[in-house]
Coordinates of N, CA and C in Angstrom, one line a residue:
Chain A
X10 N 110.3 105.6 76.9 CA 110.3 104.9 78.5 C 110.3 103.6 78.7
X11 N 110.7 103.0 79.8 CA 110.7 101.7 80.2 C 109.5 100.8 79.7
X12 N 109.5 99.7 79.5 CA 108.4 98.7 79.3 C 108.6 97.7 80.4
X13 N 107.4 97.6 81.2 CA 107.2 97.1 82.3 C 106.0 96.0 82.3
X14 N 106.3 94.8 82.6 CA 105.1 93.8 82.4 C 105.0 93.1 83.7
X15 N 103.8 92.5 84.2 CA 103.5 92.0 85.0 C 102.9 90.8 85.0
X16 N 102.8 89.7 85.8 CA 102.0 88.5 85.7 C 101.7 87.8 87.3
X17 N 100.6 87.4 87.3 CA 99.3 87.4 86.4 C 98.8 88.5 86.4
X18 N 97.9 89.0 85.4 CA 97.1 90.3 85.5 C 96.0 90.1 86.6
X19 N 95.4 88.8 86.5 CA 94.3 88.8 87.5 C 94.5 87.4 88.3
X20 N 94.1 87.6 89.8 CA 94.6 86.2 90.5 C 93.3 86.4 91.4
X21 N 92.8 85.1 91.6 CA 91.4 84.8 92.4 C 92.1 83.7 93.3
X22 N 91.7 83.9 94.6 CA 92.6 82.7 95.2 C 91.5 82.6 96.6
X23 N 91.7 81.4 97.5 CA 91.1 81.2 98.7 C 91.9 81.9 99.8
X24 N 91.3 82.3 100.7 CA 91.8 82.6 101.9 C 92.9 82.0 102.6
X25 N 94.1 82.1 103.0 CA 95.0 81.3 103.5 C 96.0 81.0 102.4
X26 N 96.0 81.1 101.2 CA 96.8 80.8 100.2 C 97.9 82.0 100.0
X27 N 99.1 81.7 99.4 CA 100.0 82.6 99.1 C 100.0 82.7 97.4
X28 N 100.2 84.0 97.3 CA 100.0 84.5 95.8 C 101.4 85.1 95.4
X29 N 102.1 84.5 94.3 CA 103.4 85.3 93.8 C 103.1 86.3 92.6
X30 N 103.3 87.4 92.4 CA 103.4 88.5 91.5 C 104.8 88.6 91.0
X31 N 104.7 88.7 89.7 CA 106.2 89.2 89.0 C 106.0 90.4 88.1
X32 N 107.2 91.0 88.3 CA 107.4 92.3 87.8 C 108.5 92.3 87.0
X33 N 108.4 92.2 85.6 CA 109.6 92.5 84.7 C 109.8 93.5 84.1
X34 N 111.1 93.9 84.1 CA 111.5 95.1 83.2 C 112.1 94.7 81.8
X35 N 111.4 95.0 81.0 CA 111.6 94.3 79.4 C 112.9 94.8 78.9
X36 N 113.1 96.1 78.8 CA 114.0 96.7 78.2 C 115.0 97.6 78.8
X37 N 115.2 97.3 80.1 CA 115.8 98.1 81.0 C 116.1 97.6 82.3
X38 N 117.6 97.7 82.5 CA 118.3 96.6 83.7 C 117.9 97.6 84.9
X39 N 116.9 97.3 85.7 CA 116.4 98.1 86.8 C 117.2 97.4 88.2
X40 N 118.0 98.3 88.9 CA 118.5 98.1 90.2 C 117.5 98.2 91.0
X41 N 116.4 98.8 90.9 CA 115.4 99.3 92.0 C 113.9 99.2 91.3
X42 N 113.2 98.7 92.0 CA 111.8 98.6 91.6 C 110.9 99.0 92.9
X43 N 109.8 99.4 92.4 CA 108.7 99.7 93.5 C 107.5 98.9 93.3
X44 N 107.2 98.5 94.5 CA 105.6 98.1 94.6 C 104.7 99.0 95.2
X45 N 103.4 99.0 94.5 CA 102.3 99.9 95.2 C 101.4 99.1 95.1
X46 N 100.3 99.7 96.0 CA 99.0 99.1 96.1 C 98.1 100.1 96.1
X47 N 96.8 99.7 95.4 CA 95.9 100.7 95.3 C 94.3 99.9 95.3
X48 N 93.8 100.5 96.4 CA 92.2 99.9 96.7 C 91.5 100.7 95.9
X49 N 90.2 100.3 95.8 CA 89.3 100.8 94.7 C 89.1 102.1 95.2
X50 N 89.0 103.0 93.9 CA 88.8 104.3 94.3 C 89.5 105.4 95.1
X51 N 91.0 104.6 95.1 CA 91.9 105.5 96.2 C 93.1 105.5 95.4
X52 N 94.1 106.3 95.8 CA 95.4 106.5 95.3 C 96.5 105.4 95.5
X53 N 97.6 105.5 94.8 CA 98.6 104.6 95.1 C 99.2 104.8 96.3
X54 N 99.4 103.6 96.9 CA 100.4 103.8 98.2 C 101.7 102.8 98.0
X55 N 102.6 103.3 98.1 CA 104.1 102.7 98.0 C 104.0 101.4 99.2
X56 N 104.4 100.5 99.0 CA 104.6 99.5 99.9 C 106.1 99.3 100.3
X57 N 106.9 99.1 99.1 CA 108.2 98.9 99.3 C 108.9 99.2 98.2
X58 N 110.2 99.3 98.5 CA 111.2 99.5 97.3 C 112.2 98.1 97.3
X59 N 112.2 97.8 96.1 CA 112.8 96.4 95.9 C 114.3 96.6 95.0
X60 N 115.1 96.2 96.0 CA 116.8 96.4 95.4 C 117.1 95.1 95.0
X61 N 117.7 95.0 94.0 CA 118.4 94.1 93.3 C 119.5 93.4 94.0
X62 N 119.5 92.4 94.4 CA 120.5 91.8 95.4 C 120.8 92.1 96.7
X63 N 119.6 92.7 97.2 CA 119.7 93.1 98.6 C 118.2 93.2 99.0
X64 N 118.0 93.4 100.4 CA 116.8 93.2 101.0 C 116.0 94.4 100.7
X65 N 114.5 94.4 100.6 CA 113.8 95.2 100.1 C 113.7 96.2 101.5
X66 N 113.2 97.3 101.1 CA 112.7 98.5 101.9 C 111.1 98.7 102.2
X67 N 110.8 98.2 103.2 CA 109.4 98.5 103.3 C 108.8 99.8 104.0
X68 N 107.7 100.2 103.8 CA 107.2 101.4 103.9 C 106.5 101.2 105.5
X69 N 106.4 102.1 106.4 CA 105.8 101.9 107.4 C 104.5 101.4 107.5
X70 N 104.1 100.3 108.0 CA 102.8 99.6 108.2 C 102.8 98.5 107.3
X71 N 103.6 98.3 106.2 CA 103.5 97.2 105.7 C 104.5 96.1 106.2
X72 N 103.9 94.8 106.5 CA 104.6 93.8 107.1 C 105.4 92.9 106.0
X73 N 106.6 93.1 106.3 CA 107.5 92.4 105.4 C 107.6 91.0 105.4
X74 N 106.8 90.2 106.6 CA 106.8 88.8 106.4 C 105.5 88.6 105.7
X75 N 104.6 89.5 105.4 CA 103.3 88.9 104.8 C 103.8 89.5 103.3
X76 N 104.3 90.3 103.0 CA 104.7 90.7 101.6 C 106.2 90.5 101.3
X77 N 106.6 89.3 100.8 CA 107.6 88.9 100.3 C 108.4 89.4 99.1
X78 N 109.4 90.1 99.2 CA 109.7 90.6 98.0 C 111.1 90.1 97.6
X79 N 111.3 89.7 96.6 CA 112.4 89.0 95.9 C 113.0 89.7 94.8
X80 N 114.1 90.1 94.5 CA 114.6 91.1 93.3 C 115.9 90.2 93.2
X81 N 115.9 89.3 92.2 CA 117.1 88.3 92.1 C 118.0 88.8 91.0
X82 N 117.3 89.5 89.9 CA 118.1 89.9 88.8 C 117.6 91.5 88.6
X83 N 118.4 91.8 87.6 CA 117.9 93.4 87.1 C 116.5 93.4 86.5
X84 N 115.9 92.5 86.1 CA 114.8 92.7 85.3 C 113.8 91.8 86.1
X85 N 113.9 91.2 87.2 CA 112.6 90.5 87.7 C 112.8 90.9 89.2
X86 N 111.2 91.3 89.6 CA 111.2 91.5 91.2 C 110.0 90.7 91.2
X87 N 109.7 89.8 92.4 CA 108.6 89.3 92.8 C 108.1 89.8 94.2
X88 N 106.9 89.9 94.1 CA 105.9 90.0 95.2 C 105.1 88.8 95.8
X89 N 105.2 88.3 96.8 CA 104.7 87.1 97.4 C 103.5 87.5 98.5
X90 N 102.3 87.6 98.4 CA 101.3 87.9 99.2 C 101.1 86.6 99.9
X91 N 101.7 86.4 101.4 CA 101.6 85.3 102.1 C 100.2 85.0 102.8
X92 N 99.9 83.9 103.0 CA 98.4 83.7 103.6 C 97.4 84.9 103.6
X93 N 97.1 84.9 102.2 CA 96.2 86.1 101.6 C 94.8 85.9 102.5
X94 N 94.5 87.2 103.1 CA 93.1 87.3 103.4 C 92.3 88.4 102.5
X95 N 91.0 88.3 102.8 CA 90.1 89.3 101.9 C 90.6 90.8 101.9
X96 N 91.0 91.2 102.9 CA 91.4 92.5 103.1 C 92.7 92.7 102.3
X97 N 93.4 91.9 101.8 CA 94.6 91.9 101.1 C 94.2 92.0 99.4
X98 N 92.9 91.9 99.2 CA 92.2 92.1 97.7 C 92.5 93.7 97.4
X99 N 93.3 93.6 96.4 CA 93.7 94.8 95.9 C 94.3 94.9 94.5
X100 N 94.6 96.2 93.9 CA 95.3 96.1 92.7 C 96.8 96.4 93.1
X101 N 98.0 95.4 92.6 CA 99.1 95.7 93.0 C 99.8 96.4 92.0
X102 N 100.7 97.1 91.9 CA 101.4 97.7 90.7 C 102.7 97.6 90.9
X103 N 103.7 97.5 90.2 CA 105.1 97.7 90.2 C 105.7 98.8 89.3
X104 N 106.7 99.3 89.6 CA 107.4 100.4 88.6 C 108.7 100.2 88.7
X105 N 109.3 100.8 87.8 CA 110.6 100.9 87.5 C 111.1 102.5 87.5
X106 N 112.0 102.8 87.8 CA 112.9 104.4 87.6 C 113.6 104.2 86.7
X107 N 113.5 105.0 85.7 CA 114.4 105.2 84.2 C 115.5 105.9 84.4
X108 N 116.8 105.2 84.9 CA 117.9 105.9 84.8 C 118.0 107.2 85.9
X109 N 118.7 108.1 85.7 CA 118.8 109.2 86.5 C 117.6 110.0 86.7
X110 N 116.7 109.9 85.5 CA 115.4 110.7 85.7 C 114.5 110.0 86.8
X111 N 113.8 110.9 87.3 CA 113.0 110.4 88.5 C 111.5 110.2 88.0
X112 N 111.2 110.1 86.8 CA 110.1 109.4 86.2 C 110.0 108.0 86.5
X113 N 108.8 107.5 86.9 CA 108.6 106.1 86.7 C 107.6 105.5 86.1
X114 N 107.8 104.4 85.7 CA 107.1 103.7 84.5 C 106.3 102.3 85.1
X115 N 105.0 102.5 85.0 CA 104.4 101.3 85.9 C 103.9 100.1 84.9
X116 N 104.0 99.0 85.6 CA 103.5 97.8 84.9 C 101.8 97.7 84.7
X117 N 101.4 96.9 84.4 CA 99.9 97.2 83.9 C 99.0 96.8 85.1
X118 N 99.6 96.3 86.3 CA 99.1 95.9 87.5 C 98.6 94.4 87.8
X119 N 98.3 94.1 88.8 CA 97.7 92.5 89.1 C 96.6 92.9 90.0
X120 N 95.4 92.6 89.5 CA 94.3 92.5 90.5 C 94.0 91.3 91.2
X121 N 94.1 91.3 92.6 CA 94.2 90.3 93.4 C 92.8 90.3 94.2
X122 N 92.1 89.3 94.2 CA 90.7 89.0 94.8 C 91.0 87.8 95.7
X123 N 90.8 87.8 96.8 CA 91.0 86.9 98.0 C 89.3 86.4 98.5
X124 N 89.0 85.3 98.0 CA 87.7 84.9 98.6 C 87.6 84.2 100.1
Chain B
X9 N 107.3 111.2 104.3 CA 107.3 112.1 103.1 C 106.5 113.2 103.1
X10 N 106.8 113.9 102.2 CA 105.8 115.4 102.0 C 104.3 114.9 101.1
X11 N 103.5 115.3 101.8 CA 102.2 115.0 101.3 C 101.6 116.1 100.4
X12 N 101.1 115.6 99.4 CA 100.5 116.7 98.4 C 98.8 116.3 98.6
X13 N 98.1 117.5 98.6 CA 96.6 117.3 98.5 C 96.0 117.8 97.2
X14 N 95.2 117.0 96.7 CA 94.8 117.2 95.3 C 93.2 117.3 95.4
X15 N 92.9 118.4 94.8 CA 91.4 118.8 94.6 C 91.0 119.0 93.2
X16 N 89.7 118.8 92.7 CA 88.8 118.1 93.5 C 88.7 116.5 93.3
X17 N 88.0 115.9 94.5 CA 88.3 114.6 94.3 C 87.5 113.8 93.1
X18 N 86.4 114.6 92.4 CA 85.6 114.2 91.2 C 85.3 115.4 90.6
X19 N 85.1 115.2 89.0 CA 84.9 116.4 88.5 C 84.4 115.9 87.2
X20 N 82.9 116.2 86.9 CA 82.0 115.5 85.6 C 81.8 116.9 84.7
X21 N 82.1 116.9 83.6 CA 81.9 117.8 82.8 C 81.3 117.4 81.4
X22 N 80.7 118.2 80.7 CA 80.2 118.2 79.4 C 81.3 118.1 78.4
X23 N 81.3 117.3 77.5 CA 82.6 117.3 76.6 C 82.5 118.6 75.7
X24 N 84.0 118.9 75.8 CA 83.9 120.3 75.3 C 84.3 121.4 76.2
X25 N 83.9 121.2 77.5 CA 84.3 121.9 78.6 C 85.7 121.8 79.1
X26 N 86.4 122.9 79.9 CA 87.5 122.8 80.4 C 87.6 122.1 81.7
X27 N 88.9 121.6 82.0 CA 89.0 120.8 83.4 C 90.3 121.3 84.1
X28 N 90.3 121.3 85.2 CA 91.6 121.8 86.0 C 91.6 120.9 87.4
X29 N 92.7 120.3 87.7 CA 92.9 119.9 88.9 C 94.0 120.3 89.6
X30 N 94.0 120.5 90.8 CA 95.0 121.2 91.6 C 95.6 120.2 92.8
X31 N 97.2 120.6 92.9 CA 97.7 120.0 93.9 C 98.5 121.0 94.8
X32 N 98.5 120.7 95.9 CA 99.2 121.8 96.9 C 99.9 121.0 98.1
X33 N 100.9 121.6 98.3 CA 101.9 121.0 99.6 C 102.1 122.0 100.4
X34 N 102.2 122.0 101.8 CA 102.6 122.9 102.7 C 104.1 123.3 102.6
X35 N 104.8 122.1 102.1 CA 106.3 122.5 102.0 C 106.9 122.5 100.7
X36 N 107.9 123.1 100.2 CA 108.5 123.3 99.0 C 108.9 121.9 98.3
X37 N 108.5 121.6 97.2 CA 108.7 120.4 96.4 C 109.6 120.7 95.6
X38 N 110.4 119.4 95.4 CA 111.6 119.4 94.3 C 111.2 119.5 93.1
X39 N 110.2 118.6 92.9 CA 109.4 118.3 91.4 C 108.2 118.0 91.9
X40 N 107.3 118.0 90.7 CA 106.0 117.4 90.8 C 105.8 116.6 89.6
X41 N 105.1 115.4 89.5 CA 105.0 114.7 88.3 C 103.4 114.5 88.2
X42 N 102.9 114.2 87.1 CA 101.4 114.1 86.7 C 101.2 112.7 85.8
X43 N 100.4 112.0 86.3 CA 100.1 110.7 85.8 C 98.6 110.5 85.7
X44 N 98.2 109.9 84.5 CA 96.6 109.3 84.1 C 96.6 108.1 84.3
X45 N 95.6 107.9 84.8 CA 95.0 106.3 85.1 C 93.8 106.2 84.5
X46 N 93.7 105.3 83.4 CA 92.4 105.2 82.7 C 91.5 104.1 83.7
X47 N 90.3 104.3 83.3 CA 89.5 103.2 84.3 C 90.1 101.8 84.0
X48 N 90.3 101.1 85.1 CA 90.7 99.6 84.9 C 92.3 99.6 84.4
X49 N 93.1 100.6 84.2 CA 94.4 100.6 83.7 C 95.3 101.1 84.8
X50 N 96.6 101.2 84.4 CA 97.5 101.6 85.3 C 98.1 103.0 85.1
X51 N 98.8 103.8 86.1 CA 99.0 104.8 85.9 C 100.2 105.1 84.7
X52 N 100.1 106.1 83.9 CA 100.8 106.5 82.8 C 101.4 107.9 83.0
X53 N 102.9 107.9 83.0 CA 103.5 109.3 83.3 C 103.1 110.1 82.2
X54 N 102.6 111.5 82.7 CA 102.6 112.4 81.6 C 103.5 113.6 81.5
X55 N 104.0 114.2 82.9 CA 104.9 115.1 82.8 C 105.5 115.2 83.9
X56 N 106.8 115.8 83.8 CA 107.4 116.3 85.3 C 107.8 117.8 85.1
X57 N 107.6 118.4 86.4 CA 108.0 119.9 86.3 C 108.9 120.0 87.5
X58 N 110.0 120.8 87.3 CA 110.9 120.9 88.4 C 111.4 122.3 88.6
X59 N 111.0 123.1 87.7 CA 111.3 124.7 87.8 C 110.4 125.5 88.6
X60 N 110.6 126.5 89.1 CA 109.6 127.4 89.8 C 108.9 128.2 88.6
X61 N 107.6 128.2 88.6 CA 106.9 129.1 87.5 C 106.8 128.1 86.4
X62 N 107.2 127.0 86.4 CA 107.4 126.5 84.9 C 106.0 126.2 84.5
X63 N 105.9 126.2 83.0 CA 104.7 125.8 82.5 C 105.0 124.8 81.2
X64 N 104.0 123.8 81.1 CA 104.3 123.1 80.0 C 103.1 122.8 79.3
X65 N 103.1 122.5 77.9 CA 102.0 122.1 77.3 C 102.1 120.8 76.6
X66 N 101.0 120.2 76.6 CA 101.1 118.8 75.8 C 99.5 119.0 75.1
X67 N 99.7 119.4 73.6 CA 98.3 119.8 73.1 C 97.3 120.3 74.1
X68 N 96.4 119.8 74.5 CA 95.3 120.5 75.2 C 95.7 120.5 76.6
X69 N 96.6 120.0 77.0 CA 96.8 119.8 78.5 C 97.9 120.9 78.8
X70 N 97.7 121.8 79.8 CA 98.7 122.8 80.4 C 99.0 122.2 81.9
X71 N 100.3 122.0 81.9 CA 100.9 122.0 83.4 C 101.6 123.1 83.9
X72 N 101.0 123.4 85.1 CA 101.9 124.8 85.8 C 102.5 124.1 87.2
X73 N 103.6 124.9 87.4 CA 104.3 124.6 88.8 C 104.4 125.9 89.4
X74 N 103.9 126.1 90.5 CA 103.9 127.3 91.2 C 105.2 128.1 91.5
X75 N 105.1 129.4 91.7 CA 106.5 130.0 91.9 C 107.1 129.7 93.2
X76 N 106.4 129.2 94.2 CA 106.8 128.8 95.5 C 107.1 127.4 95.4
X77 N 106.8 126.6 94.4 CA 107.2 125.3 94.1 C 106.3 124.6 95.2
X78 N 105.1 125.2 95.6 CA 104.2 124.5 96.7 C 103.0 123.9 95.8
X79 N 102.5 124.4 94.9 CA 101.4 124.1 94.2 C 101.4 123.7 92.7
X80 N 100.6 123.1 92.2 CA 100.8 122.4 90.7 C 99.3 122.5 90.1
X81 N 99.1 122.4 88.7 CA 97.7 122.3 88.4 C 98.0 121.6 86.9
X82 N 96.9 121.0 86.7 CA 96.8 120.4 85.2 C 95.4 120.9 84.7
X83 N 95.5 121.5 83.5 CA 94.4 122.2 83.1 C 94.1 121.6 81.3
X84 N 92.9 121.0 81.4 CA 92.7 120.2 80.2 C 91.5 121.3 79.3
X85 N 91.8 121.8 78.1 CA 91.0 122.6 77.2 C 90.4 121.5 76.5
X86 N 88.9 122.0 76.6 CA 88.0 121.4 75.5 C 88.1 119.8 75.7
X87 N 87.7 119.3 76.8 CA 87.7 117.9 77.0 C 87.0 117.2 75.8
X88 N 87.7 115.8 75.8 CA 87.1 115.1 74.9 C 87.0 113.6 75.7
X89 N 86.2 112.8 75.2 CA 85.8 111.5 75.8 C 87.2 110.8 76.4
X90 N 88.1 110.7 75.2 CA 89.4 110.0 75.6 C 90.1 110.4 76.8
X91 N 89.7 111.7 77.2 CA 90.3 112.3 78.4 C 89.8 111.8 80.0
X92 N 88.8 110.8 79.9 CA 88.1 110.2 81.1 C 89.4 109.5 81.7
X93 N 89.2 109.6 83.1 CA 90.3 108.9 83.8 C 90.6 109.8 85.2
X94 N 91.3 109.1 85.8 CA 91.9 109.7 87.2 C 93.2 110.4 86.9
X95 N 93.5 111.5 87.5 CA 94.5 112.1 87.2 C 95.5 112.4 88.8
X96 N 96.5 111.9 88.5 CA 97.3 112.0 90.0 C 98.6 112.9 89.9
X97 N 98.9 113.6 91.0 CA 100.1 114.3 90.9 C 100.9 113.5 92.1
X98 N 102.2 113.8 91.7 CA 102.8 112.8 92.6 C 104.3 113.6 92.9
X99 N 104.6 113.4 93.9 CA 105.9 114.1 94.2 C 107.1 113.2 95.0
X100 N 108.4 113.4 94.8 CA 109.3 112.8 95.2 C 110.4 112.5 94.1
X101 N 111.6 111.8 94.4 CA 112.6 111.4 93.9 C 112.8 109.7 94.0
X102 N 112.5 109.1 93.2 CA 112.5 107.4 93.1 C 111.2 107.1 94.1
X103 N 111.1 107.5 95.4 CA 109.6 106.8 96.0 C 108.9 108.1 95.9
X104 N 107.7 107.8 95.1 CA 106.7 108.6 94.8 C 105.7 108.9 95.7
X105 N 105.3 109.9 96.2 CA 103.9 109.9 97.1 C 102.8 110.8 96.3
X106 N 101.8 110.0 96.2 CA 100.8 110.5 95.2 C 99.7 111.2 96.0
X107 N 99.2 112.3 95.3 CA 97.9 112.8 95.7 C 97.0 112.0 95.4
X108 N 95.6 112.4 96.0 CA 94.4 111.6 96.1 C 93.7 111.3 94.6
X109 N 94.2 112.1 93.8 CA 93.7 111.8 92.4 C 92.5 112.9 92.2
X110 N 92.3 113.2 90.9 CA 90.8 113.7 90.4 C 90.3 112.8 89.5
X111 N 89.1 112.1 89.8 CA 88.6 111.3 88.6 C 87.7 112.1 87.9
X112 N 88.0 112.1 86.5 CA 87.4 113.0 85.6 C 86.2 112.2 84.8
X113 N 85.3 112.5 84.6 CA 84.0 112.0 83.8 C 83.6 112.8 83.1
X114 N 83.1 112.3 81.7 CA 82.8 113.5 80.7 C 81.3 112.9 80.1
X115 N 80.4 113.7 80.1 CA 79.2 113.4 79.3 C 79.3 113.9 77.7
X116 N 79.4 112.8 77.1 CA 79.3 113.2 75.5 C 78.3 114.1 75.0

């Protein structure tokens, strides 16, 4: 399967600051990447679909101006949480879909804590 | 998107006991996928089922897809402490919709 990395793995920041999370597909050119959010003891919820070279597609209820996604290359997508607040504290996970198969391979995730 | 309901939410067993988690949908699913997430970790793909009535096995894990393609189950025989984690079903092509997950804890 595809190997996916995320950076950073942990972020602690003050309320009001912006945080950028990187997702890299290390061995696979991903035209599409996905960003999920998982609150403690809850399931994963899809936030947005990141498309290389075009605008991301956001799920209902996810503010595109707050969660900025940039997919500038086939191996890198970034998620920027702008003006982060404590309620944005969560586990952010990206994934790539490997070719025509519908399985997804997840990155190790980024834990964000906003104080 | 199509929702999948997963039960139970939690399951605690003695090591060596069996474990089963179930996913149900009110509509026909094109496929069902299963993932395992260890505590503090990220979801890891286990398997995908696409055919009506399909049964697949991975060592002590048995995955089933219902005849009507509206339900699925994951059964673990003789659990081991390494089986601890949350098991999620998910459906969809590309955009995955996850079940609520079943958190399995094991008493050694």
